[in-house]
Short mmCIF file of C-alpha atoms and ligand atoms in Angstrom, two decimals:
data_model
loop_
_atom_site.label_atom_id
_atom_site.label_comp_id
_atom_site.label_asym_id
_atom_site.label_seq_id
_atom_site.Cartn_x
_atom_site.Cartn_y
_atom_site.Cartn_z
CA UNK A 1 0.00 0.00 0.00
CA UNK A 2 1.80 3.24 -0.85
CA UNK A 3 -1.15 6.01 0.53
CA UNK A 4 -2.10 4.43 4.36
CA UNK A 5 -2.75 5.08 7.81
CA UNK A 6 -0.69 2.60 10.26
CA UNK A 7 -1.71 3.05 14.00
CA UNK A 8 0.45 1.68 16.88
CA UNK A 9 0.68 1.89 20.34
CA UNK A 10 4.14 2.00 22.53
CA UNK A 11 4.85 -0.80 25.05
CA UNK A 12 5.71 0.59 28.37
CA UNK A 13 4.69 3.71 27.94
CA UNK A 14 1.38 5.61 28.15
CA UNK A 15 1.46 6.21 24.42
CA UNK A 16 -0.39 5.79 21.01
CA UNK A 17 -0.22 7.20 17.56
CA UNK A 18 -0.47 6.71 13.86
CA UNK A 19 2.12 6.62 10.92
CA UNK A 20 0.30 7.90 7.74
CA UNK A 21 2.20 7.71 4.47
CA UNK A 22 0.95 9.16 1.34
CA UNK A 23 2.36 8.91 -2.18
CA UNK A 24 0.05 7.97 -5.35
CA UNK A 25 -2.64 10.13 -2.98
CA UNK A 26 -0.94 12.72 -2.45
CA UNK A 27 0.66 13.12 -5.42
CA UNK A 28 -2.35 12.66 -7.49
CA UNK A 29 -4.40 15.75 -5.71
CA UNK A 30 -1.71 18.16 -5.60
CA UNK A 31 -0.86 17.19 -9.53
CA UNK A 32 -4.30 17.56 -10.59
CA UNK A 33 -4.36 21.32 -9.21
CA UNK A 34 -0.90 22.80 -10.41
CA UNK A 35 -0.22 24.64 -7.12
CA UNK A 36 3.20 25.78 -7.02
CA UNK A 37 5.42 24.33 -4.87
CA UNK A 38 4.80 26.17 -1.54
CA UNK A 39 1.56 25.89 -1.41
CA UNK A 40 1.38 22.00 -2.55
CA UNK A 41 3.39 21.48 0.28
CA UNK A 42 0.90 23.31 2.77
CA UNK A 43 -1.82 21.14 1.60
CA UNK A 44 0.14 18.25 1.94
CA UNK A 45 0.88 18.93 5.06
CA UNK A 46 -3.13 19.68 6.11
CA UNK A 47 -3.49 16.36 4.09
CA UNK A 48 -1.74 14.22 6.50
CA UNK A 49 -2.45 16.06 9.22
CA UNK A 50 -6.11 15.34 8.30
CA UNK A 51 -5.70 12.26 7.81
CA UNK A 52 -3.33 11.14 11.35
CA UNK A 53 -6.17 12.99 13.33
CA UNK A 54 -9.55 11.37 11.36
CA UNK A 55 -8.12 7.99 11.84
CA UNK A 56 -8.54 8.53 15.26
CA UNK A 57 -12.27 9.12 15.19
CA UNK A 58 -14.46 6.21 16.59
CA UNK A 59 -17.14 6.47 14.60
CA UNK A 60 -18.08 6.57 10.92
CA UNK A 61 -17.54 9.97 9.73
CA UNK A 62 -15.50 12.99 8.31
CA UNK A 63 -13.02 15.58 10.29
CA UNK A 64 -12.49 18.70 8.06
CA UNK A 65 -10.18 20.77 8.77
CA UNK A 66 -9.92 24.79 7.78
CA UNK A 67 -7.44 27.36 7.49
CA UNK A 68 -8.08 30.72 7.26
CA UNK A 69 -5.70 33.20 6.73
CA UNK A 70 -5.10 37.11 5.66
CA UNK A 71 -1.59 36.13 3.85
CA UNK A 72 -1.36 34.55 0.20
CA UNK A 73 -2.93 31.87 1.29
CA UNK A 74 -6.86 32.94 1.87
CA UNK A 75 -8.45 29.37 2.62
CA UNK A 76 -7.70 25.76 2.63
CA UNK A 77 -9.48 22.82 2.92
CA UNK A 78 -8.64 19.45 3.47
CA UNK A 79 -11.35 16.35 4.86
CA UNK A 80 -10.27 12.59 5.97
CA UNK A 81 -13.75 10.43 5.48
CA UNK A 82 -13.43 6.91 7.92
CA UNK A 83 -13.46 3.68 6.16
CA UNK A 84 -17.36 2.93 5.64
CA UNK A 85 -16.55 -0.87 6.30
CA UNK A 86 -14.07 -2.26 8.05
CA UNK A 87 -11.79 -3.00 5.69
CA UNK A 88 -12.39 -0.70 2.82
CA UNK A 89 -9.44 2.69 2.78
CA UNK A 90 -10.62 6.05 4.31
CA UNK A 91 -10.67 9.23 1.80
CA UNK A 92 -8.86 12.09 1.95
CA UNK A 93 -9.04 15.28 -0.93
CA UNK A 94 -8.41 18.76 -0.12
CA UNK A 95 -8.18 22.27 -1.94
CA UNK A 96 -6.11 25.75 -1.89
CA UNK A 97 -7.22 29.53 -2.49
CA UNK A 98 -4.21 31.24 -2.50
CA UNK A 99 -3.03 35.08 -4.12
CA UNK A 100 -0.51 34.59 -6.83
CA UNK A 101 1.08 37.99 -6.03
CA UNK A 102 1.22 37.50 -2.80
CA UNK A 103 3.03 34.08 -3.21
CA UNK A 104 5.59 35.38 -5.84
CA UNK A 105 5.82 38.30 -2.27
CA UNK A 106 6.46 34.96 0.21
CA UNK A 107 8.87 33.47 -2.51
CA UNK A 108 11.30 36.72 -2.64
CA UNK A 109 11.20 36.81 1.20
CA UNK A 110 12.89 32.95 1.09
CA UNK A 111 10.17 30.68 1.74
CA UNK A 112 10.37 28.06 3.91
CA UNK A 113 8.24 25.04 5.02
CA UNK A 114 9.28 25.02 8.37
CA UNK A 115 7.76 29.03 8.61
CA UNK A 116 4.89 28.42 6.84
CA UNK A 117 1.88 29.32 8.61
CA UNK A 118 2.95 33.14 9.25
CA UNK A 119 4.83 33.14 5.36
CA UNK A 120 1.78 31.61 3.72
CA UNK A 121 -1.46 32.03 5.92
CA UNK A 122 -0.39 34.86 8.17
CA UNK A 123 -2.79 35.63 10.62
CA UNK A 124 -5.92 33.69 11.39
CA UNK A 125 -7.60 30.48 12.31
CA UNK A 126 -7.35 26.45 12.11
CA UNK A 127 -11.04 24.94 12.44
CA UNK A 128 -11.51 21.52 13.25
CA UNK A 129 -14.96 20.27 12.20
CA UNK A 130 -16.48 16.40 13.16
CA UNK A 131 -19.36 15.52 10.66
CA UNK A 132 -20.77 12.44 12.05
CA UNK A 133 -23.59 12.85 9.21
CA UNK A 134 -26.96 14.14 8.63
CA UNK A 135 -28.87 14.53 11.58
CA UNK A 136 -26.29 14.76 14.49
CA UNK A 137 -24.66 17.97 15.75
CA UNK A 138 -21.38 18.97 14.81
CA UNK A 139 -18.22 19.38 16.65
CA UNK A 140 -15.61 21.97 15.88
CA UNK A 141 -12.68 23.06 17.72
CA UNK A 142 -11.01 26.30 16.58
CA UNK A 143 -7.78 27.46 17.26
CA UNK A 144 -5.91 31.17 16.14
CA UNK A 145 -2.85 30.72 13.52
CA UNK A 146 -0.06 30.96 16.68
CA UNK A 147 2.38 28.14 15.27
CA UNK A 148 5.24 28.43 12.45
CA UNK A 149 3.55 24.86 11.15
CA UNK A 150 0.83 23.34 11.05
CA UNK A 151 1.84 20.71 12.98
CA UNK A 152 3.04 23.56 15.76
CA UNK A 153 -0.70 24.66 15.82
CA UNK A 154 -2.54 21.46 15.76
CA UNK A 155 -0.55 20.80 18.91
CA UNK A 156 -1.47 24.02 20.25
CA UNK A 157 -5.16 23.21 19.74
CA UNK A 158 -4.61 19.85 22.19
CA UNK A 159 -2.83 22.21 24.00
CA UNK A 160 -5.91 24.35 24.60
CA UNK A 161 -8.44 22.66 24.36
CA UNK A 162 -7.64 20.28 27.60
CA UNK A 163 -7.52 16.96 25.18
CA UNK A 164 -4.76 14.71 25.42
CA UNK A 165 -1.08 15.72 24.98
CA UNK A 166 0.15 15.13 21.40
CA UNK A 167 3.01 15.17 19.43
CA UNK A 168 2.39 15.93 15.70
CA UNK A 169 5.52 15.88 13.17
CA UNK A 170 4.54 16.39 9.29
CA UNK A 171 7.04 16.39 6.29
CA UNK A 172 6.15 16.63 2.45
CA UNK A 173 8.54 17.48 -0.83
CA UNK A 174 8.37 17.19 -4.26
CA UNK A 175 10.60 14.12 -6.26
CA UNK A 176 11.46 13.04 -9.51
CA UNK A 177 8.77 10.68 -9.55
CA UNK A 178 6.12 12.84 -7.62
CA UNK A 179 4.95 14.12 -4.50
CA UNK A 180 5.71 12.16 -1.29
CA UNK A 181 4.24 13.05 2.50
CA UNK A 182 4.22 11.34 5.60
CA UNK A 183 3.65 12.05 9.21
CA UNK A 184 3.56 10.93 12.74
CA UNK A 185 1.46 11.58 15.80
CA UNK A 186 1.66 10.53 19.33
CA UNK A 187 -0.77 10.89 21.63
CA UNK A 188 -0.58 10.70 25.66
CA UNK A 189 -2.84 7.64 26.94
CA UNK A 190 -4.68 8.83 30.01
CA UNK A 191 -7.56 7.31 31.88
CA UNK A 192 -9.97 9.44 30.08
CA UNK A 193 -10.52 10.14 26.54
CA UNK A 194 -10.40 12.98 24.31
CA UNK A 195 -12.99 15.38 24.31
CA UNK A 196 -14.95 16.02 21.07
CA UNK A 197 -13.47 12.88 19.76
CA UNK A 198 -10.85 13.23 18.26
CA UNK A 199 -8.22 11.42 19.34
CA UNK A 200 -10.00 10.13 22.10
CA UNK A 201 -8.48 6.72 22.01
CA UNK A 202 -9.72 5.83 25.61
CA UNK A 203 -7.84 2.69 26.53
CA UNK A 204 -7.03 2.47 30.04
CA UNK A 205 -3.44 1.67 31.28
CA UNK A 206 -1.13 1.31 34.52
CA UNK A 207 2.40 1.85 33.61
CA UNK A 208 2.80 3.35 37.33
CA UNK A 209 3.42 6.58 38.34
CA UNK A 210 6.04 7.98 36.03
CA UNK A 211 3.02 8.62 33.80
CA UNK A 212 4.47 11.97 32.11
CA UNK A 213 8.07 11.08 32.06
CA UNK A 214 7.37 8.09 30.04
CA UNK A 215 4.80 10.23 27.83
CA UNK A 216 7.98 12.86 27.09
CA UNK A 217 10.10 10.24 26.97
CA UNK A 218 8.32 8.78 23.74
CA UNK A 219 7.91 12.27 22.46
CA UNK A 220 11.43 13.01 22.10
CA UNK A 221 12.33 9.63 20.89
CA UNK A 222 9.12 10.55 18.22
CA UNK A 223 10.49 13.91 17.20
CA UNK A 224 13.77 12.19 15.73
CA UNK A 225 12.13 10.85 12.71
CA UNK A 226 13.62 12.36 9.97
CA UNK A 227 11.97 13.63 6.94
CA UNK A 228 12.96 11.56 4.75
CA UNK A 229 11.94 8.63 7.01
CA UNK A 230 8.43 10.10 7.21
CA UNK A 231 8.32 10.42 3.58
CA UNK A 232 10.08 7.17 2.46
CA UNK A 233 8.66 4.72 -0.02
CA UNK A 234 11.32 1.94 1.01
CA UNK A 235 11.12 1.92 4.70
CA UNK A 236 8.36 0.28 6.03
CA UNK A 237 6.44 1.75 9.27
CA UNK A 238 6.94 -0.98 11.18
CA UNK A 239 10.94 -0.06 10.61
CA UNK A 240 10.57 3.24 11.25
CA UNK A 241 8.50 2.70 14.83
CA UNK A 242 11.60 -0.02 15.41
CA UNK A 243 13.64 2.40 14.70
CA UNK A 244 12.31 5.32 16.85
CA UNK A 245 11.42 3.52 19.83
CA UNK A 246 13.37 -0.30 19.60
CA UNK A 247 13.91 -0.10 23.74
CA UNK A 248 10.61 -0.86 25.12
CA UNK A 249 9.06 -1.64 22.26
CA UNK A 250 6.08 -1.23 19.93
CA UNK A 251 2.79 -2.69 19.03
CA UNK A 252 1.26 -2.31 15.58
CA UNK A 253 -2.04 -2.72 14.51
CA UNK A 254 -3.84 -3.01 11.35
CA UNK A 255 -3.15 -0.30 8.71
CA UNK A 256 -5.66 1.98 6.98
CA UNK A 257 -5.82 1.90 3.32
CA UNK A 258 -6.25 5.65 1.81
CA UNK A 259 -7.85 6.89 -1.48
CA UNK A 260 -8.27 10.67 -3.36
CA UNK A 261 -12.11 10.50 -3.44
CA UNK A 262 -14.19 13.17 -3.81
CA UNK A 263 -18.11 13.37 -2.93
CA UNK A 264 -18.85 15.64 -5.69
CA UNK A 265 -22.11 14.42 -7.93
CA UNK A 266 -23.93 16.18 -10.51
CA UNK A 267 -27.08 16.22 -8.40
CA UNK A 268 -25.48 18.06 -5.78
CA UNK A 269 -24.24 20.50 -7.62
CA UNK A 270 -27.43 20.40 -9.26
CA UNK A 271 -29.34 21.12 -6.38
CA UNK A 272 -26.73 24.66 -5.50
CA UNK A 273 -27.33 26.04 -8.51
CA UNK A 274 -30.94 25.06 -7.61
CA UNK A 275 -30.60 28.43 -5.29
CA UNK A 276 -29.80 30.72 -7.82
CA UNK A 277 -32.94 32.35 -9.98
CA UNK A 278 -33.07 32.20 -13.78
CA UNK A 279 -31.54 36.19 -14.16
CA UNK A 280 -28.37 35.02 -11.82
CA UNK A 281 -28.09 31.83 -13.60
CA UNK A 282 -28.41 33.63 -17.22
CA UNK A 283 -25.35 35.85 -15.86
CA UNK A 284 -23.56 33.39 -15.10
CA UNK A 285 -23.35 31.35 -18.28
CA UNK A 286 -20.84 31.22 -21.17
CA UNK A 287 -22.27 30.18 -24.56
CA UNK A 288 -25.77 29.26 -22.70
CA UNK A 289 -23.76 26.66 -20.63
CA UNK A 290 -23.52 27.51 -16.83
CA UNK A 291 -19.81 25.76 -16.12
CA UNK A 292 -19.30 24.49 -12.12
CA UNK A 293 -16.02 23.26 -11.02
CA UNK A 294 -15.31 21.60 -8.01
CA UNK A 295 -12.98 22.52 -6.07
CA UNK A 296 -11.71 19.67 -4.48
CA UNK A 297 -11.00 17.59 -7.42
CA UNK A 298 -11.28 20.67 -10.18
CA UNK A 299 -13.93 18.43 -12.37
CA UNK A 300 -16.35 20.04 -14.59
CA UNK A 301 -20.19 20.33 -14.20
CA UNK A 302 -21.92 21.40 -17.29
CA UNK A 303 -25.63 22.75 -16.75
CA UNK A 304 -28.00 24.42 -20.07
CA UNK A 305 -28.53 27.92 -19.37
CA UNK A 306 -32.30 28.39 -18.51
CA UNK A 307 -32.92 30.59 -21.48
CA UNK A 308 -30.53 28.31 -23.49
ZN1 ZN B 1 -15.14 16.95 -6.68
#
């Protein structure tokens, strides 16, 4: 599997967390929209980030999370959708609105990934949004732009928020043979879960009374992975969990496939334009054809103008 999400859970220590590796995935959305390179490696990084954090949900549904800044980059989107049946991948697709000017601005100033929330976004807010479907409330836990990363203000937000300590390292570049991202996350284990749900993985465990020096203890040995172990399509993350935390030990558990899929349909778009009367709809057309791209995967919706 080269796009998955591999969970795991340290021995000895009240830890857990999730490897997520993305190649054909991430390659194929970030391809498909031409961003330059800054900016495909923002959403890259929102795409794992997404992704670590959904997996995590323990329930069928979608966590969405928003940027929104008042630098080059204006908004970004990126969702993580759980596996509908238990073995089937979860789906991940994400999209960009970003100020060319301002980006060629960033680029001149020396851009650089790990200063990219206050080069790119600038000031503003991360939401986090859990869509559990239809007809239950959602959640959403928002937190202001105060990292250099995103991974700096996603920990922030546990930080706040009173959920569980967590340790969030994301990495993403560009290679001869495409786009490569990975990431890891680990999360304190206390006797409570999460609140809001995500990352409430609520297993209780003893490991005695040295609960937060064995927490920090994983941490550091967690913030050694390099990026190009994150990234890597030849080390496997079993050997990279070996590698970061061989002494006590680690347990893995089943891995996540992951797919680009987007929930776009004619009929929904359909039923937006729906909103719109016949005057705004005529204004909107080209050669009696009202065009609708989505944004997520940039596919074309052609509608007949209603005077067409
Ligand atoms: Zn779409």
């Amino acid at each position: 599997m080269m796009s998955h999400v591999q969970p795991f859970q340290l021995e000895g220590k009240p830890a857990r967390g999730r490897i997520v590796r993305m190649h054909s995935v991430v390659d194929e959305i970030l391809t498909k929209h031409d961003y330059p390179e800054g900016v495909a490696t923002l959403l890259a990084h929102a795409l794992i980030l997404v992704a670590i954090l959904g997996n995590t949900l323990k329930f069928e549904g979608k966590l969405i999370l928003q940027a929104k800044g008042n630098g080059a980059v204006t908004s970004l989107v990126a969702d993580y959708k759980s596996p509908g049946v238990e073995g089937s991948s979860g789906e991940v697709r994400g999209w960009v609105n970003f100020d060319p000017d301002l980006y060629e601005a960033a680029i001149a100033d020396g851009l650089e990934p790990s200063r990219e929330v206050p080069q790119l976004l600038g000031a503003g807010h991360l939401a986090f949004t859990i869509d559990q479907g239809v007809d239950t409330e959602r959640y959403q836990g928002i937190v202001g732009l105060e990292g250099a990363t995103l991974a700096e203000c996603a920990q922030k937000y546990f930080d706040n928020s009173e959920q569980l300590p967590t340790a969030i390292k994301l990495s993403a570049s560009r290679n001869p043979d495409g786009w490569r991202a990975g990431g890891i996350m680990l999360q304190h284990l206390a006797s409570t879960g999460g609140i809001g749900g995500i990352g409430g993985d609520d297993a209780i465990i003893d490991v005695g009374e040295n609960q937060d020096e064995l927490w920090r203890e994983g941490a550091i040995l967690m913030a050694s992975a390099k990026d190009e172990e994150l990234q890597s399509a030849d080390l496997s993350p079993e050997d990279l969990l070996f590698r970061l935390f061989h002494e006590k030990g680690v347990r893995v558990f089943d891995p996540v496939g992951l797919n680009v899929l987007c929930q776009c349909t004619r009929e929904r778009i359909g039923a937006v334009l729906a909103q719109f009367d016949n005057a705004e709809l005529s204004d909107m057309a080209v050669d009696n054809n009202v065009v609708v791209t989505c944004e997520f995967c940039n596919k074309d919706f052609k509608f007949a103008a209603p005077d067409a």
